Coordinates of C-alpha atoms and ligand atoms in Angstrom, one line a residue:
X1 CA 0.0 0.0 0.0
X2 CA 1.5 3.4 -0.9
X3 CA 2.5 5.4 2.2
X4 CA 3.0 2.3 4.4
X5 CA 6.8 3.1 4.7
X6 CA 6.0 6.6 5.8
X7 CA 3.5 5.3 8.5
X8 CA 6.1 2.8 9.7
X9 CA 8.7 5.6 10.1
X10 CA 6.2 7.8 11.9
X11 CA 5.2 5.0 14.2
X12 CA 8.8 4.3 15.2
X13 CA 9.4 8.0 15.9
X14 CA 6.2 8.1 17.9
X15 CA 7.5 5.3 20.2
X16 CA 11.0 6.9 20.5
X17 CA 9.9 10.5 21.1
X18 CA 6.5 10.3 22.8
X19 CA 6.7 7.1 24.7
X20 CA 10.3 5.8 25.4
X21 CA 11.7 9.3 25.9
X22 CA 9.0 10.0 28.5
X23 CA 9.9 7.0 30.7
X24 CA 7.8 4.0 29.5
X25 CA 10.3 1.1 29.9
X26 CA 8.4 -2.2 29.6
X27 CA 10.0 -3.7 26.5
X28 CA 6.9 -5.7 25.6
X29 CA 4.7 -2.6 25.7
X30 CA 7.2 -0.7 23.5
X31 CA 7.3 -3.6 21.0
X32 CA 3.5 -3.7 20.9
X33 CA 3.3 0.1 20.3
X34 CA 5.9 -0.3 17.5
X35 CA 3.9 -3.1 15.8
X36 CA 0.2 -2.2 15.9
X37 CA -0.7 0.1 13.0
X38 CA -2.5 3.0 14.7
X39 CA -3.4 4.6 11.3
X40 CA -5.8 1.7 10.7
X41 CA -7.7 2.7 13.8
X42 CA -8.4 6.3 13.0
X43 CA -11.0 7.7 10.4
X44 CA -9.5 8.0 6.9
X45 CA -9.7 11.8 7.1
X46 CA -7.3 11.7 10.1
X47 CA -4.8 9.1 8.8
X48 CA -2.1 11.7 8.3
X49 CA -2.4 12.7 12.0
X50 CA -2.5 9.1 13.3
X51 CA 1.0 9.3 14.9
X52 CA 0.5 12.8 16.4
X53 CA 1.0 13.3 20.1
X54 CA -2.7 13.7 20.8
X55 CA -6.1 12.0 21.0
X56 CA -8.2 12.1 17.8
X57 CA -12.0 12.1 17.0
X58 CA -13.4 8.7 15.9
X59 CA -17.1 9.8 15.5
X60 CA -20.1 9.8 17.8
X61 CA -18.3 12.3 20.0
X62 CA -15.7 9.7 21.0
X63 CA -11.9 9.7 20.8
X64 CA -8.9 7.4 20.3
X65 CA -6.6 8.1 23.2
X66 CA -3.2 9.8 23.0
X67 CA -0.5 7.1 22.2
X68 CA 1.5 8.0 25.4
X69 CA -1.5 7.5 27.6
X70 CA -2.2 4.1 25.9
X71 CA 1.4 3.1 26.7
X72 CA 1.3 4.3 30.3
X73 CA -2.0 2.5 31.1
X74 CA -0.8 -0.7 29.4
X75 CA 2.5 -0.6 31.4
X76 CA 0.6 -0.2 34.7
X77 CA -1.4 -3.4 34.0
X78 CA 1.8 -5.5 34.1
X79 CA 0.4 -8.0 31.5
X80 CA 1.6 -11.6 31.3
X81 CA 1.2 -13.5 28.0
X82 CA -1.3 -15.9 29.5
X83 CA -3.6 -13.2 30.9
X84 CA -7.3 -12.7 30.3
X85 CA -8.1 -9.0 30.0
X86 CA -11.3 -7.0 30.2
X87 CA -11.4 -3.5 28.6
X88 CA -14.3 -1.0 29.2
X89 CA -14.7 1.5 26.4
X90 CA -13.5 -0.2 23.2
X91 CA -13.7 3.0 21.0
X92 CA -11.6 2.6 17.9
X93 CA -10.2 -0.8 19.1
X94 CA -6.6 0.5 19.2
X95 CA -6.0 0.0 22.9
X96 CA -7.7 -3.5 22.6
X97 CA -5.3 -4.3 19.8
X98 CA -2.3 -3.4 22.1
X99 CA -3.8 -5.6 24.9
X100 CA -4.4 -8.4 22.5
X101 CA -0.8 -8.3 21.3
X102 CA 0.4 -8.7 25.0
X103 CA -2.2 -11.1 26.5
X104 CA -4.0 -14.3 25.7
X105 CA -7.5 -13.1 25.4
X106 CA -9.3 -9.7 25.5
X107 CA -13.0 -8.9 26.0
X108 CA -13.7 -5.2 25.2
X109 CA -17.0 -3.7 26.0
X110 CA -18.5 -0.7 24.1
X111 CA -21.9 0.9 24.7
X112 CA -22.4 2.4 21.2
X113 CA -23.2 -0.3 18.6
X114 CA -21.9 1.8 15.7
X115 CA -18.5 2.3 17.4
X116 CA -18.3 -1.4 18.3
X117 CA -18.9 -2.2 14.6
X118 CA -16.0 0.1 13.6
X119 CA -13.7 -1.4 16.2
X120 CA -14.4 -5.0 14.9
X121 CA -13.5 -3.8 11.4
X122 CA -10.3 -2.1 12.5
X123 CA -9.2 -5.1 14.6
X124 CA -9.8 -7.6 11.8
X125 CA -8.0 -5.3 9.3
X126 CA -5.0 -5.4 11.7
X127 CA -5.3 -9.2 12.0
X128 CA -6.0 -9.2 15.7
X129 CA -7.9 -12.4 16.4
X130 CA -8.0 -12.7 20.2
X131 CA -10.2 -9.6 21.0
X132 CA -14.0 -10.0 21.3
X133 CA -16.0 -6.7 21.2
X134 CA -19.2 -6.8 23.2
X135 CA -21.9 -4.2 23.1
X136 CA -23.2 -3.3 26.5
X137 CA -22.8 -1.3 29.7
X138 CA -19.2 -2.0 30.8
X139 CA -19.7 -0.5 34.2
X140 CA -21.3 -3.9 35.1
X141 CA -18.3 -5.8 33.8
X142 CA -18.7 -9.0 31.9
X143 CA -19.4 -11.8 34.5
X144 CA -19.6 -14.5 31.8
X145 CA -15.8 -14.6 31.4
X146 CA -14.7 -13.5 34.9
X147 CA -12.4 -13.5 36.7
X148 CA -9.9 -11.3 34.8
X149 CA -6.2 -11.0 35.4
X150 CA -6.3 -7.3 34.3
X151 CA -9.1 -4.8 33.7
X152 CA -8.7 -1.5 31.9
X153 CA -11.3 1.3 32.0
X154 CA -10.7 3.8 29.2
X155 CA -13.5 6.3 30.0
X156 CA -13.7 8.7 32.9
X157 CA -15.3 7.1 36.0
X158 CA -16.8 8.9 39.1
X159 CA -15.5 5.9 41.1
X160 CA -14.1 2.4 40.4
X161 CA -17.3 0.4 39.5
X162 CA -17.7 -2.2 42.3
X163 CA -18.7 -5.0 39.8
X164 CA -15.3 -4.6 38.2
X165 CA -13.4 -5.2 41.5
X166 CA -15.5 -8.3 42.0
X167 CA -14.6 -9.6 38.6
X168 CA -10.9 -9.1 39.2
X169 CA -8.8 -12.3 39.9
X170 CA -6.6 -12.8 42.9
X171 CA -3.4 -10.9 42.0
X172 CA -5.3 -9.0 39.3
X173 CA -4.7 -5.4 38.4
X174 CA -7.4 -2.8 37.4
X175 CA -6.4 0.6 35.9
X176 CA -9.0 3.4 35.5
X177 CA -9.2 7.2 35.2
X178 CA -11.2 8.3 38.3
X179 CA -12.4 11.8 39.2
X180 CA -14.8 14.4 37.8
X181 CA -16.2 14.6 34.3
X182 CA -13.5 17.2 33.4
X183 CA -10.3 15.8 35.1
X184 CA -9.3 12.4 36.4
X185 CA -6.4 10.7 38.1
X186 CA -5.1 7.3 37.0
X187 CA -5.8 4.7 39.7
X188 CA -4.4 1.2 39.9
X189 CA -6.2 -1.3 42.1
X190 CA -4.5 -4.6 42.9
X191 CA -6.4 -7.5 44.5
X192 CA -4.4 -9.4 47.1
X193 CA -5.9 -11.8 49.7
X194 CA -9.2 -10.2 48.9
X195 CA -8.1 -6.8 49.9
X196 CA -7.7 -3.9 47.3
X197 CA -4.5 -2.0 47.3
X198 CA -4.9 1.4 45.6
X199 CA -2.1 3.5 44.0
X200 CA -2.5 6.9 42.2
X201 CA -0.7 8.1 39.1
X202 CA -0.9 11.4 37.2
X203 CA -3.8 13.5 36.0
X204 CA -5.6 12.6 32.7
X205 CA -8.7 13.6 30.7
X206 CA -11.1 11.0 29.2
X207 CA -14.6 11.1 27.7
X208 CA -17.2 10.1 30.4
X209 CA -18.0 6.5 31.3
X210 CA -21.8 6.5 31.0
X211 CA -23.9 3.7 32.7
X212 CA -25.3 2.2 35.8
X213 CA -22.0 2.5 37.8
X214 CA -20.7 5.5 35.9
X215 CA -22.2 8.9 35.0
X216 CA -25.9 9.1 34.3
X217 CA -26.7 8.8 30.5
Ligands
LIG312 N1 -10.0 2.6 24.2 C1 -10.5 3.5 23.2 C2 -10.7 4.9 23.6 C3 -11.8 5.0 24.6 S1 -13.0 6.3 24.2 C4 -9.5 3.4 22.0 O1 -8.4 2.8 22.1 O2 -9.8 4.1 21.0 C5 -14.2 5.8 25.4 C6 -15.2 4.8 24.9 O3 -16.0 4.4 26.0 C7 -16.2 5.5 23.9 O4 -16.2 4.8 22.7 C8 -17.5 5.4 24.7 O5 -18.7 5.1 23.8 C9 -17.3 4.2 25.6 N2 -18.1 4.1 26.8 C10 -18.6 5.0 27.6 N3 -19.3 4.5 28.6 C11 -19.3 3.1 28.5 C12 -19.8 2.0 29.2 N4 -20.6 2.2 30.3 N5 -19.6 0.8 28.7 C13 -18.9 0.6 27.6 N6 -18.3 1.6 26.9 C14 -18.5 2.9 27.3

């Protein structure tokens, strides 16, 4: 495909300058970010901006997250190759593709059917076969496949939804942006001996998590 070489170069620069230079060290995360073709997950009209240091619109008022934030959240999850992962807020499917590259199986929930359809198309174009996109309210989790070794919330939550903590395996990690509708803090919850250890990382801005255990629709 014409232009693939240019995208490849832009992607390697993205990882060098936006991600590795800012302190992301996990070599598996860096390798996944080097391999997944982010330009396949943005609308055609934004392809030339796919490797910019910013989120981009994907339609229906939603966004694909900034590459650096995708890398930071993925690193915080400490994924192992055998892990089963749940993502809330599939959006473009890009974050799910990164998770699928690093783990055994990913379930990604999206509340908007038209966005879920687009994510499935993007994932199949990229040849990612271990991600299942489910339409529904992800604030309730997905008990059918629980427990999960890792859970990632990629929309702004007023609090960590309790059903997600219940569906976390022993030793499991959950990462979520928690705070107000305008500004959140990254939180990592780790389940050990049935207690939850909470750590806080930097400030972030995500679109709202809408649903029963999120913001009212
Ligand atoms: N992970 C995405 C970016 C997330 S954008 C990517 O890689 O592109 C946040 C997404 O969360 C939006 O698509 C929005 O529709 C979805 N969302 C919001 N509330 C949700 C809920 N309760 N359950 C599932 N998805 C939700």
